[in-house]
Coordinates of C-alpha atoms in Angstrom, one line a residue:
M13 CA 117.4 128.9 119.8
Q14 CA 118.5 127.4 116.7
G15 CA 119.5 129.0 113.3
I16 CA 116.7 128.8 110.4
S17 CA 117.5 126.2 107.7
S18 CA 119.2 126.8 104.5
S19 CA 115.6 126.2 102.7
K20 CA 114.1 128.7 104.8
W21 CA 116.9 131.2 104.1
I22 CA 115.9 130.9 100.6
S23 CA 112.6 132.1 100.8
V24 CA 113.3 134.8 103.4
V25 CA 115.7 136.6 101.1
A26 CA 114.0 136.3 97.7
S27 CA 112.0 139.5 98.0
V28 CA 115.1 141.3 99.3
L29 CA 117.5 140.3 96.7
L30 CA 114.7 141.4 94.0
V31 CA 114.7 144.8 95.7
A32 CA 118.6 144.9 95.5
H33 CA 118.3 144.0 91.8
E34 CA 116.2 146.6 90.9
A35 CA 118.2 149.3 93.0
P36 CA 122.0 148.3 92.3
G37 CA 124.3 149.5 94.9
Q38 CA 122.2 149.2 97.8
K39 CA 124.1 147.3 100.7
M40 CA 123.3 145.0 103.5
S41 CA 124.5 145.2 107.1
V42 CA 124.5 142.8 110.0
E43 CA 124.1 143.8 113.6
K44 CA 123.8 141.0 116.3
G45 CA 122.4 138.4 114.1
H46 CA 119.9 140.9 112.2
V47 CA 120.4 141.3 108.6
Y48 CA 119.2 144.8 107.2
L49 CA 118.8 146.3 103.6
E50 CA 120.3 149.8 103.5
A51 CA 117.4 151.8 101.8
K52 CA 117.4 155.5 100.9
E53 CA 117.8 158.6 103.0
G54 CA 119.4 156.5 105.8
Q55 CA 116.7 154.3 106.4
R56 CA 117.0 150.5 107.0
V57 CA 115.0 147.5 106.3
L58 CA 114.9 144.6 108.6
V59 CA 115.2 141.5 106.3
V60 CA 115.7 138.5 108.7
T61 CA 117.1 137.5 112.2
E62 CA 119.4 134.5 112.4
P63 CA 120.9 133.7 115.6
W64 CA 123.9 132.1 114.0
L65 CA 124.7 134.7 111.5
K66 CA 128.3 135.8 111.3
E67 CA 128.3 138.0 108.2
A68 CA 126.4 138.9 104.9
A69 CA 127.5 140.7 101.6
V70 CA 125.4 141.6 98.6
S71 CA 127.1 142.2 95.4
S72 CA 127.5 145.6 93.8
D73 CA 124.9 144.7 91.1
G74 CA 122.4 143.3 93.6
K75 CA 122.2 139.8 91.9
R76 CA 124.1 137.6 94.6
L77 CA 124.1 137.4 98.2
A78 CA 126.6 135.9 100.3
I79 CA 125.9 134.6 103.7
L80 CA 128.2 133.0 106.4
R81 CA 126.5 131.5 109.4
G82 CA 126.9 128.6 111.9
A83 CA 126.8 127.9 115.6
D84 CA 130.2 126.6 115.8
P85 CA 133.0 129.4 114.7
T86 CA 135.2 126.3 113.5
G87 CA 132.4 125.0 111.2
L88 CA 130.8 127.9 109.5
E89 CA 128.7 127.5 106.5
L90 CA 129.1 129.9 103.5
M91 CA 126.1 130.0 101.3
I92 CA 125.7 132.0 97.9
L93 CA 122.3 132.7 96.3
T94 CA 121.1 134.2 93.2
A95 CA 118.3 136.4 92.3
S96 CA 116.0 135.8 89.6
G97 CA 113.0 137.1 87.9
T98 CA 111.0 134.5 90.0
G99 CA 112.6 134.9 93.5
A100 CA 115.9 133.4 94.7
K101 CA 117.8 130.2 94.5
L102 CA 120.5 128.7 96.6
D103 CA 123.6 128.3 94.1
W104 CA 126.2 127.0 96.3
S105 CA 126.6 125.8 100.1
I106 CA 130.0 125.3 101.2
P107 CA 130.7 123.8 104.7
S108 CA 134.0 124.4 106.5
P109 CA 136.8 123.7 106.8
V110 CA 137.7 123.7 103.1
I111 CA 140.8 122.0 101.7
C112 CA 143.4 124.5 100.6
Q113 CA 146.7 122.9 99.5
Q114 CA 147.7 120.7 102.4
Y115 CA 145.5 122.5 104.8
K116 CA 142.0 122.3 106.4
L117 CA 140.8 125.8 106.8
P118 CA 137.8 127.0 108.9
F119 CA 135.9 130.3 107.5
E120 CA 136.9 133.5 109.6
G121 CA 134.8 136.1 107.7
T122 CA 135.2 139.3 105.7
L123 CA 133.1 138.7 102.7
Q124 CA 133.9 140.8 99.7
W125 CA 132.5 140.7 96.2
S126 CA 134.3 141.5 92.9
P127 CA 132.9 144.5 91.2
D128 CA 131.4 142.0 88.4
G129 CA 129.8 139.8 91.1
R130 CA 131.5 136.8 89.9
R131 CA 134.0 136.1 92.6
L132 CA 133.4 136.0 96.4
Y133 CA 136.5 136.5 98.8
V134 CA 136.6 135.3 102.1
M135 CA 139.4 134.9 104.7
A136 CA 140.1 131.6 106.3
E137 CA 141.7 130.8 109.7
F138 CA 145.6 129.9 108.9
S139 CA 148.1 131.2 111.5
S140 CA 148.4 133.5 114.7
T141 CA 149.6 136.3 112.0
S142 CA 147.9 135.8 108.8
A143 CA 144.7 134.4 107.3
F144 CA 144.1 132.7 104.2
L145 CA 142.4 134.4 101.4
L146 CA 139.9 132.4 99.3
A147 CA 138.0 133.1 96.2
F148 CA 134.8 131.6 95.2
M149 CA 133.3 131.6 91.6
P150 CA 129.6 130.6 91.8
E151 CA 129.1 130.4 88.0
T152 CA 131.8 127.7 87.7
R153 CA 131.8 126.3 91.4
E154 CA 135.4 126.8 91.7
M155 CA 137.7 127.8 94.8
L156 CA 140.9 129.5 94.5
C157 CA 143.5 129.4 97.4
L158 CA 145.1 132.9 97.1
G159 CA 147.4 132.8 100.0
P160 CA 148.2 134.3 103.3
V161 CA 147.3 137.9 104.2
V162 CA 147.0 140.1 107.1
S163 CA 143.9 142.2 105.8
Y164 CA 142.5 142.9 102.1
S165 CA 140.0 145.1 100.1
V166 CA 138.7 144.4 96.7
I167 CA 139.1 147.4 94.2
L168 CA 135.7 148.3 93.0
S169 CA 136.9 151.0 90.3
S170 CA 140.4 152.8 89.6
S171 CA 141.5 155.3 86.6
A172 CA 144.1 152.6 86.2
P173 CA 143.1 149.2 85.0
Y174 CA 142.9 147.7 88.4
S175 CA 139.3 147.1 88.9
G176 CA 138.7 143.8 90.4
H177 CA 142.4 143.7 91.7
V178 CA 143.0 143.4 95.5
V179 CA 144.8 145.5 97.9
A180 CA 146.2 143.3 100.7
L181 CA 148.4 143.7 103.6
L182 CA 151.1 140.9 103.6
R183 CA 153.6 139.8 106.3
K184 CA 157.0 139.6 104.7
H185 CA 160.3 138.4 106.5
K186 CA 163.7 140.4 106.5
V187 CA 166.8 138.5 107.6
L188 CA 166.0 138.9 111.5
H189 CA 162.5 140.7 111.6
P190 CA 158.8 140.6 109.9
Y191 CA 157.8 143.7 108.0
Y192 CA 154.2 144.7 106.9
W193 CA 153.6 146.0 103.6
Y194 CA 150.6 146.6 101.1
W195 CA 150.7 144.9 97.9
L196 CA 148.5 145.1 94.8
L197 CA 147.4 141.7 93.8
E198 CA 145.8 140.3 90.7
P199 CA 142.3 139.0 91.0
D200 CA 143.8 135.2 91.2
G201 CA 146.2 136.5 94.1
K202 CA 149.3 136.7 92.2
E203 CA 151.6 139.7 93.4
L204 CA 151.5 142.5 91.0
Q205 CA 153.6 145.0 92.7
P206 CA 154.5 146.3 96.2
I207 CA 152.7 149.5 97.3
G208 CA 154.6 150.2 100.6
D209 CA 153.4 151.2 104.1
E210 CA 150.2 153.2 105.2
D211 CA 151.4 156.6 103.8
E212 CA 152.3 155.2 100.4
L213 CA 149.0 153.1 100.3
N214 CA 147.2 156.6 100.6
E215 CA 149.1 158.0 97.7
F216 CA 148.4 155.1 95.6
L217 CA 144.8 155.3 96.4
D218 CA 144.9 159.0 95.4
L219 CA 146.9 158.6 92.3
Y220 CA 145.0 155.9 90.7
E221 CA 141.7 157.3 91.9
V222 CA 141.0 153.9 93.5
R223 CA 137.7 153.0 95.3
L224 CA 137.8 150.2 97.5
S225 CA 134.9 147.9 98.5
A226 CA 135.6 148.7 102.3
P227 CA 138.8 150.0 104.4
S228 CA 141.1 147.1 104.6
A229 CA 139.4 144.2 106.4
G230 CA 140.9 141.6 108.3
R231 CA 143.2 141.2 111.4
S232 CA 145.2 143.8 113.0
V233 CA 149.0 143.6 112.9
K234 CA 150.5 141.2 115.3
K235 CA 154.5 142.1 115.6

């Protein structure tokens, strides 16, 4: 069974994107190739079934939808669509691998949008211990190569001016052994300050009333 084409995705998701646009904050979920729109009172609406769908994410304002799909795990396609008053259009289709510095990186997953919907983050395969965090900006069609992370989550809101920043678990090196700490990154991936271990991360989240887009998503720690 083959996946539906990119053009058919545009028509299939158009009405769903418009619904999401009218009701900001609605989320999408994916289970075994089925894309659902999370409706009110715990109800879910089936949007479409795609045999080769890996992941989907709608921006918090409901204006953009990101889809990661493909039969070959080493050649996934990233699609970014935008809702409009007349439907939806395919803004950007990015096949993998993508060129980042001197590396060819296949997409891995864990899609997350920035709070303003202008930046999409995704992890790409890099090493056995870390993935490479990428950022795509549909408005300018730019791609940023942010650097290796174990896992990450985008900050949606905070009492401090940290909205849009990233909390990432990074693998650092001491003289003999690696260690894993959470860091606060700027939206472009620059390390702003260390946070610390799991307990210190929880203190940071409580202190600055941080709301994350998801629990830290990515890989488990390999020591």
